Short mmCIF file of C-alpha atoms in Angstrom, two decimals:
data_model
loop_
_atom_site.label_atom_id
_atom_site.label_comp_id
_atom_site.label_asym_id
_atom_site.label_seq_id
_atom_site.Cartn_x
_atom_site.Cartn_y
_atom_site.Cartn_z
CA UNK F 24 10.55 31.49 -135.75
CA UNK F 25 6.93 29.83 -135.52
CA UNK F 26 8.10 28.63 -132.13
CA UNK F 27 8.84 31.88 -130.77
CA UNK F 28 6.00 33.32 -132.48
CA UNK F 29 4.26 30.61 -130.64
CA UNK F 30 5.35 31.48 -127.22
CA UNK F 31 5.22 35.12 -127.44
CA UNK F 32 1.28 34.97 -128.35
CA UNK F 33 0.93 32.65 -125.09
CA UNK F 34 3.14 34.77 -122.72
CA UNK F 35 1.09 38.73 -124.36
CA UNK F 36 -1.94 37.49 -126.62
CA UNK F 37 -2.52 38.14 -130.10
CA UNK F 38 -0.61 41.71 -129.82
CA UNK F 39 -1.24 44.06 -132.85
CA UNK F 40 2.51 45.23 -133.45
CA UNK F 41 1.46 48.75 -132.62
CA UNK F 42 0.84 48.20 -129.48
CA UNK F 43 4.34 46.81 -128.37
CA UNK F 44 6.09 48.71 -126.39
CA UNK F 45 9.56 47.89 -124.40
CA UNK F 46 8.22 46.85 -121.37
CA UNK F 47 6.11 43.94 -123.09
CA UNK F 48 9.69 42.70 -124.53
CA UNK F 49 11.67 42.86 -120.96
CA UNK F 50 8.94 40.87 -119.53
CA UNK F 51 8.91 38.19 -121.99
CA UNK F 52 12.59 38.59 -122.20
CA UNK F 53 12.81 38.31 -118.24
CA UNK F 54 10.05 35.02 -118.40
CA UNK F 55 12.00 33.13 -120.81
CA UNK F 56 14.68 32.39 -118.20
CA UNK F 57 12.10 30.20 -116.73
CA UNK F 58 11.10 28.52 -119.91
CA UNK F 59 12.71 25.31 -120.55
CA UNK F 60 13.60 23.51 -123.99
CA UNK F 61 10.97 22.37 -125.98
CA UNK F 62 11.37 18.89 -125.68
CA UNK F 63 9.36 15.96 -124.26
CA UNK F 64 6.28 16.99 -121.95
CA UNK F 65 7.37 20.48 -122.19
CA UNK F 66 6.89 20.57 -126.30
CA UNK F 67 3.15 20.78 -126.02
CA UNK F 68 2.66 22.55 -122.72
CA UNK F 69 1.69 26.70 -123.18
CA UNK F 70 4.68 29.15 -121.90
CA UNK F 71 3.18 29.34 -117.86
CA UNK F 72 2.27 25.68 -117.95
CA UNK F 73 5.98 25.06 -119.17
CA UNK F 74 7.72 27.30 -117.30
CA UNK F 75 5.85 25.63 -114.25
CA UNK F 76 6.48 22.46 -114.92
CA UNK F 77 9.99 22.70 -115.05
CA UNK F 78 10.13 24.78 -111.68
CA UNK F 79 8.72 21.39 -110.16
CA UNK F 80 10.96 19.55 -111.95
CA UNK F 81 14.26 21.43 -111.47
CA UNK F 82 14.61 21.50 -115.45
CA UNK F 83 16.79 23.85 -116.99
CA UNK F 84 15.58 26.65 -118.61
CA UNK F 85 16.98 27.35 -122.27
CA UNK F 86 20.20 29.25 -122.76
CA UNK F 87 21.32 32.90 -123.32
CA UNK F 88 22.14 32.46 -126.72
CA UNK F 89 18.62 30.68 -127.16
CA UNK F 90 17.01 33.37 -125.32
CA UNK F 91 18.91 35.50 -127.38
CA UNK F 92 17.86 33.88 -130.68
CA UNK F 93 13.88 34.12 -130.19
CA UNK F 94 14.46 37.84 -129.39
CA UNK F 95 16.20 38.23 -132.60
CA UNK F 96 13.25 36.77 -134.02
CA UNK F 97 11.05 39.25 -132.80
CA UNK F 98 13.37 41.89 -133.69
CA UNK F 99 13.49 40.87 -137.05
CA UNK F 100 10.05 40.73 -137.66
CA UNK F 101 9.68 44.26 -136.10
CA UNK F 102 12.19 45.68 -138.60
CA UNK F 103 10.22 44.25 -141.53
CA UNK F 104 7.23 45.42 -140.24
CA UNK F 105 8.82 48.80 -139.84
CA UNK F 106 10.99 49.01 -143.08
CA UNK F 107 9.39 47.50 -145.61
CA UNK F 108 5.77 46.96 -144.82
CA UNK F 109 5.42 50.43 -143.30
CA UNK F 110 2.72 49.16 -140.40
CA UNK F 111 4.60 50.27 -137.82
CA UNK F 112 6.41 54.09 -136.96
CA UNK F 113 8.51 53.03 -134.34
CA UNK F 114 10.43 50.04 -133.74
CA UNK F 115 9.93 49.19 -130.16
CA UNK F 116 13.15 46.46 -130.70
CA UNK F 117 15.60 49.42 -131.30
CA UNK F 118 18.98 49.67 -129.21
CA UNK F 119 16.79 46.52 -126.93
CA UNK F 120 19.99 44.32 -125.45
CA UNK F 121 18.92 41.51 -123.52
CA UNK F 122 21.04 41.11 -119.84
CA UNK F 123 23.66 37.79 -119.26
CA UNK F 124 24.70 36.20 -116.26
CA UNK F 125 27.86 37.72 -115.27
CA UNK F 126 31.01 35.54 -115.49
CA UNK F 127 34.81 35.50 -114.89
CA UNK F 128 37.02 36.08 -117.17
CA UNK F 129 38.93 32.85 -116.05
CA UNK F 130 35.53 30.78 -116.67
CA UNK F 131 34.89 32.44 -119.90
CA UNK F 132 38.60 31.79 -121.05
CA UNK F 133 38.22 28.04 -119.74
CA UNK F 134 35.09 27.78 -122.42
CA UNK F 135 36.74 29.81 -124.95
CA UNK F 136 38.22 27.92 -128.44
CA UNK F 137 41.31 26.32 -127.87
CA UNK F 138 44.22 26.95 -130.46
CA UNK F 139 46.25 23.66 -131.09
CA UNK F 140 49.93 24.05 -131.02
CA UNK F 141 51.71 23.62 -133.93
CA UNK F 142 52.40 20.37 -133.03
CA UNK F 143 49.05 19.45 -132.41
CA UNK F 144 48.71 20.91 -136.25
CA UNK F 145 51.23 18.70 -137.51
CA UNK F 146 49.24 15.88 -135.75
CA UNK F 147 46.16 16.57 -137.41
CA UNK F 148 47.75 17.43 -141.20
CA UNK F 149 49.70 14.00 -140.89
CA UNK F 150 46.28 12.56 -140.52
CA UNK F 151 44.14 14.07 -143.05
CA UNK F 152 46.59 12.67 -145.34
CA UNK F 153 45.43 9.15 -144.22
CA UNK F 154 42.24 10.20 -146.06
CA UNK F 155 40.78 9.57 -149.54
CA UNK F 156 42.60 12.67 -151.68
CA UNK F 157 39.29 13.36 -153.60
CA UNK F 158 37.48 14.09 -150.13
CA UNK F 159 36.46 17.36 -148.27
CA UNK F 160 38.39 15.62 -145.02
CA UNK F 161 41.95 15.55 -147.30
CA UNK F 162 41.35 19.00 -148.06
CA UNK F 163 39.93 20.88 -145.56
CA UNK F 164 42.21 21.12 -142.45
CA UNK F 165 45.10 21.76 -144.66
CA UNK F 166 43.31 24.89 -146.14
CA UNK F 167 41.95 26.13 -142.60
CA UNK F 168 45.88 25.55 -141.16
CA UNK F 169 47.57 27.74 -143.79
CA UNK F 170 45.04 30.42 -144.48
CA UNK F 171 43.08 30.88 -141.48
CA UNK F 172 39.47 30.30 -143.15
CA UNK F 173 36.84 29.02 -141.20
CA UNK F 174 35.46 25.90 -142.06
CA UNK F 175 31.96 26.85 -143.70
CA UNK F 176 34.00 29.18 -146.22
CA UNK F 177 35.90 26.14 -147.27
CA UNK F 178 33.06 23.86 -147.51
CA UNK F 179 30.58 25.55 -149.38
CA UNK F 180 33.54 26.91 -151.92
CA UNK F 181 32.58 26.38 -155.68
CA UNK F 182 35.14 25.02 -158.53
CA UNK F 183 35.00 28.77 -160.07
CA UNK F 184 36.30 30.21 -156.84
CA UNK F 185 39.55 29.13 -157.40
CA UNK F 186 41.42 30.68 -160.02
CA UNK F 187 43.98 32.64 -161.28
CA UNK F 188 44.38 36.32 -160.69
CA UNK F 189 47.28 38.26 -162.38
CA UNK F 190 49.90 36.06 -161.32
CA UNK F 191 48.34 33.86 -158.30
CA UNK F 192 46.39 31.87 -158.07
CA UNK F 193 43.76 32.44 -155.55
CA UNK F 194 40.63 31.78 -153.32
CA UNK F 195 37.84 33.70 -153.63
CA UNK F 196 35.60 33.50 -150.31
CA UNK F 197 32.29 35.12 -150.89
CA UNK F 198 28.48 35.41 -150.93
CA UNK F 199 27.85 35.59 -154.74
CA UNK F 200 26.43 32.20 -155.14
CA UNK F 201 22.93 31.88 -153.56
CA UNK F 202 23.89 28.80 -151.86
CA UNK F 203 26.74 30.62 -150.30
CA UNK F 204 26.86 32.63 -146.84
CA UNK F 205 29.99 34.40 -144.99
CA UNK F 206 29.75 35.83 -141.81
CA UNK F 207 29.90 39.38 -142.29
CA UNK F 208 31.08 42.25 -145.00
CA UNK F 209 34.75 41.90 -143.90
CA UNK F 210 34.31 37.89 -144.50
CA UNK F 211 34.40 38.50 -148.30
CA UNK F 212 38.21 38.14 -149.64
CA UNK F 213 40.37 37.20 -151.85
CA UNK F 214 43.07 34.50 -150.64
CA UNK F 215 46.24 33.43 -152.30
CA UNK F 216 46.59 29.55 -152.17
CA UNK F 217 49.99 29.13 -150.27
CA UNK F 218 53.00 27.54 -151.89
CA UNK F 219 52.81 24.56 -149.10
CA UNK F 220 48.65 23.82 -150.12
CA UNK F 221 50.18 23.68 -153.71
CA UNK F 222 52.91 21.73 -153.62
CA UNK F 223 50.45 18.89 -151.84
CA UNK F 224 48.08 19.04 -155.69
CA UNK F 225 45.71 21.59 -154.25
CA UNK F 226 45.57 22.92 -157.93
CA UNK F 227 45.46 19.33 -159.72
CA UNK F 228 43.03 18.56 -157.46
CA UNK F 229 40.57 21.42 -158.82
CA UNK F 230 41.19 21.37 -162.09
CA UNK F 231 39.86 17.70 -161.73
CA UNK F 232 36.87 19.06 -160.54
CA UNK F 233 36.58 21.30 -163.11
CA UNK F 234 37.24 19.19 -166.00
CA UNK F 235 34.51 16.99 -164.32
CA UNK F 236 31.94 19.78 -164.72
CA UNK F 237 31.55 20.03 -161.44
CA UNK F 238 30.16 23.37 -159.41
CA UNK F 239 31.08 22.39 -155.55
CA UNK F 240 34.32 22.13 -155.12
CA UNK F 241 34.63 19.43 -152.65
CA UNK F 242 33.14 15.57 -151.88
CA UNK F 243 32.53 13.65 -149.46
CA UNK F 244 30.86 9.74 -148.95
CA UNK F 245 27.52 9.14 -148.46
CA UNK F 246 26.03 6.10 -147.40
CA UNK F 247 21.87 4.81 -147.62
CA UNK F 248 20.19 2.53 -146.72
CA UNK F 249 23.24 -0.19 -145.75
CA UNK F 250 24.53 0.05 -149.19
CA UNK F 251 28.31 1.05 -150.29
CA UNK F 252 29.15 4.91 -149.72
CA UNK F 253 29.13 6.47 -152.72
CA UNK F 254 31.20 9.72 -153.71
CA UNK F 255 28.94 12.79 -153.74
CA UNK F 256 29.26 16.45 -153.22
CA UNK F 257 28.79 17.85 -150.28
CA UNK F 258 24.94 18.67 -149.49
CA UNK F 259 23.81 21.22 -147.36
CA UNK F 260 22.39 20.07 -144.09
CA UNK F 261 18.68 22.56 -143.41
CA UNK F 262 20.24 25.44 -142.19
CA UNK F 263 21.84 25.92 -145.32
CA UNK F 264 25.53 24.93 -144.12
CA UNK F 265 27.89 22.63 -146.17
CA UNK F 266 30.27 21.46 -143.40
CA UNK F 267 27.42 19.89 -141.05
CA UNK F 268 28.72 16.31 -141.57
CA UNK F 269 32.25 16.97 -142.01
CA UNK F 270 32.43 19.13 -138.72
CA UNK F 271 30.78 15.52 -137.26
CA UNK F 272 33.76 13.17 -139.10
CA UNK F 273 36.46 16.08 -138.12
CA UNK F 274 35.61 15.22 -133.84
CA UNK F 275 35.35 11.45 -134.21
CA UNK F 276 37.76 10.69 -137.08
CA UNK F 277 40.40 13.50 -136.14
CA UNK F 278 40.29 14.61 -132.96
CA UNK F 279 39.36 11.94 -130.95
CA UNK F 280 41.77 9.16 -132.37
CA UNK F 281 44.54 11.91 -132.20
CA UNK F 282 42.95 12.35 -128.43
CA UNK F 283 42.37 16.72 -129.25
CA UNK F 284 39.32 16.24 -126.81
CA UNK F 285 39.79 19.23 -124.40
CA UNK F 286 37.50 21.95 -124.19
CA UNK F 287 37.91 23.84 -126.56
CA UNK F 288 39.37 21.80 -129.10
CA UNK F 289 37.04 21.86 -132.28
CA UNK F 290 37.73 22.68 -135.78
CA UNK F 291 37.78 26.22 -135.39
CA UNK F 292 40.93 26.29 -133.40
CA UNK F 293 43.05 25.89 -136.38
CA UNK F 294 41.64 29.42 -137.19
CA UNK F 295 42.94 30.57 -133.62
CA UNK F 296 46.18 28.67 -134.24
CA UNK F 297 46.79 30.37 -137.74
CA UNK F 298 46.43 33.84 -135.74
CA UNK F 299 49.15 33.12 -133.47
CA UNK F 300 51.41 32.19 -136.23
CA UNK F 301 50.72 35.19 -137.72
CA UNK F 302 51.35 37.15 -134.55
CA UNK F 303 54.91 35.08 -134.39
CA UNK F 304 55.67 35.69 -137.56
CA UNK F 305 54.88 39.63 -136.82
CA UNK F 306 53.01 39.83 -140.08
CA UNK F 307 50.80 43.13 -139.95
CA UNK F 308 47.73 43.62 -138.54
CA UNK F 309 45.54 45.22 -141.57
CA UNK F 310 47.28 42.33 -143.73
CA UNK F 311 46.50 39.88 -141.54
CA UNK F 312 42.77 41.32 -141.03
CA UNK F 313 42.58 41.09 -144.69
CA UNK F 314 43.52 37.26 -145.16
CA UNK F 315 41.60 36.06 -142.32
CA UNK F 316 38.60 37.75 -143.12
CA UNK F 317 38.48 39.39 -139.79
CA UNK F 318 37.87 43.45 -138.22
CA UNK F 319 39.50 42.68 -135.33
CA UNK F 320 41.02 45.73 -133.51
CA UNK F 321 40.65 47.75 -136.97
CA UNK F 322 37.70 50.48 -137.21
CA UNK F 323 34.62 49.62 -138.56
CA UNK F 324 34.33 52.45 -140.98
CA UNK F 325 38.02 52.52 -142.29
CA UNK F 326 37.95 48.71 -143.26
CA UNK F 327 35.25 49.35 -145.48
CA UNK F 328 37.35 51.16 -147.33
CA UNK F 329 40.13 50.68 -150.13
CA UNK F 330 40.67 47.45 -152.37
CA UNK F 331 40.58 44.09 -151.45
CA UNK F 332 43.06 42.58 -153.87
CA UNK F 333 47.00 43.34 -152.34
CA UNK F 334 47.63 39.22 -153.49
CA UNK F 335 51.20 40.19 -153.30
CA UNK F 336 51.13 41.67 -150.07
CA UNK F 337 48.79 38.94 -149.03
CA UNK F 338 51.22 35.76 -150.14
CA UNK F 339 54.22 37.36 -148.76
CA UNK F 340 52.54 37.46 -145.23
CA UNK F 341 51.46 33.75 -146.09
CA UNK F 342 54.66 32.29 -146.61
CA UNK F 343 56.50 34.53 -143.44
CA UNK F 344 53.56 32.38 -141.50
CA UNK F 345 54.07 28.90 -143.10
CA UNK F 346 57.02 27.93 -140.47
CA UNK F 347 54.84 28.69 -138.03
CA UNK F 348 51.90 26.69 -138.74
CA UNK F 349 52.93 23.49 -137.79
CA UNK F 350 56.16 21.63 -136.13
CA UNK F 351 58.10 19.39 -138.40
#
């Protein structure tokens, strides 16, 4: 934020906020795809001596979704400005959508996350299994496979967030925990733990962590300073996110011995590949939504609404999917 704050005041001056207007945020929004990444000689370079430079050099200039980000910085600040300091009457940021390159669809599909076939799922389960059981990596794919979750709602899960409802034993994916993020509202759920993530000690496995005292659910090895890696939980990296290093271990001790290296392939796809069981297994859509954690097709102002428990509903779609998952 201090960087774009920093190359906003180079591009327009010290501008009081109520004196910007649209047209000062499409021309700093049309002269950051000149500006290039602030790295090197660039870094201490103002915005026209940067954005110079790199023209004589041919260097890139920073992405969309960077360009993208340091408007959303601005934004931000504009709203705060607006809704809770009151300096402001207008927001000049409001209903302000920043212009892409065009592409094809084919290019954009090409780019696109790759589901792995079940096969390819069967591949990668086989292999976590090679890891030490008291470890995120043991855990973590076999979770994502049979429930669809992405991989930072696994990670950051706490020992308390698995327990029993009724008569299941569940999941809970949430927010509650200050450490804790999801994506959006229709991220929070409740998940059944399927019969297959049981019957491999998923339970046993927690209730060690519980009788240890522990909060974080999962572990993973740590290493300093060339001495033995010690078991530790898992630490978020800066940005807040538990699954930093694991998401480094899942490409070069998964994917890359297994040789899942096309574009596209990351951990994410087992989230893609889960889907398309689902759609095999013609479980419904609003069930589906509701496991996953995802609006999808549904609308916006409907999904808001009703309960979020349905566990039976919920672990009767999740075993119809479990033959799908992943090829024997």
């Amino acid at each position: 934020v201090r960087y774009t704050l920093r190359r906003w005041e180079e591009f327009h001056g010290d501008l009081p906020l109520e004196r910007i207007a649209r047209w000062h945020i499409n021309e700093f929004d049309e002269a950051l795809k000149q500006l290039p990444a602030a790295t090197g000689k660039h870094r201490n370079l103002t915005f026209r001596q940067s954005a110079a430079q790199a023209k004589h050099d041919g260097t890139a200039p920073i992405s969309v979704k960077t360009r993208e980000t340091m408007l959303l910085h601005l934004k931000s600040l504009t709203a705060f400005a607006l809704d809770k300091l009151g300096v402001i009457s207008t927001d000049p940021f409001v209903g302000y959508t920043t212009d892409k390159p065009k592409q094809k669809a084919s290019a954009a599909k090409k780019k696109s996350v790759k589901p792995y076939t079940p096969a390819q799922v069967r591949q990668i389960l086989d292999h976590a299994k090679t890891f030490d059981r008291a470890t995120i990596d043991y855990w973590l794919p076999l979770l994502a496979a049979y429930t669809g979750a992405r991989m930072e709602e696994l990670a950051q899960l706490n020992v308390d967030d698995v327990s029993l409802i009724g008569n299941h034993w569940c999941i809970r994916i949430t927010d509650l925990d200050d450490d804790q993020k999801v994506k959006n509202l229709h991220s929070v759920r409740t998940v059944p733990v399927p019969p297959v993530v049981m019957r491999e000690g998923f339970l046993d496995f927690a209730d060690s962590r519980r009788q240890a005292g522990a909060k974080l659910l999962f572990q993973e090895f740590y290493k300093a300073n060339g001495q033995k890696a010690v078991l530790q939980d898992v630490k978020p990296n800066e940005r807040g996110r538990f699954s930093d290093n694991y998401g480094t271990r899942f490409r070069r001790k998964v994917r890359e011995p297994l040789g899942l290296t096309s574009e596209g392939m990351q951990f994410h796809s087992l989230r893609h590949s889960w889907t398309d069981a689902a759609r095999r297994a013609k479980i419904d859509p609003e069930i589906r939504r509701m496991i996953a954690g995802r609006l999808e097709d549904a609308d916006p102002t409907e999904a808001k609404y009703g309960g979020d428990d349905l566990l039976a509903e919920k672990l009767e779609a999740l075993n119809a999917i479990a033959p799908y998952i992943a090829s024997p």
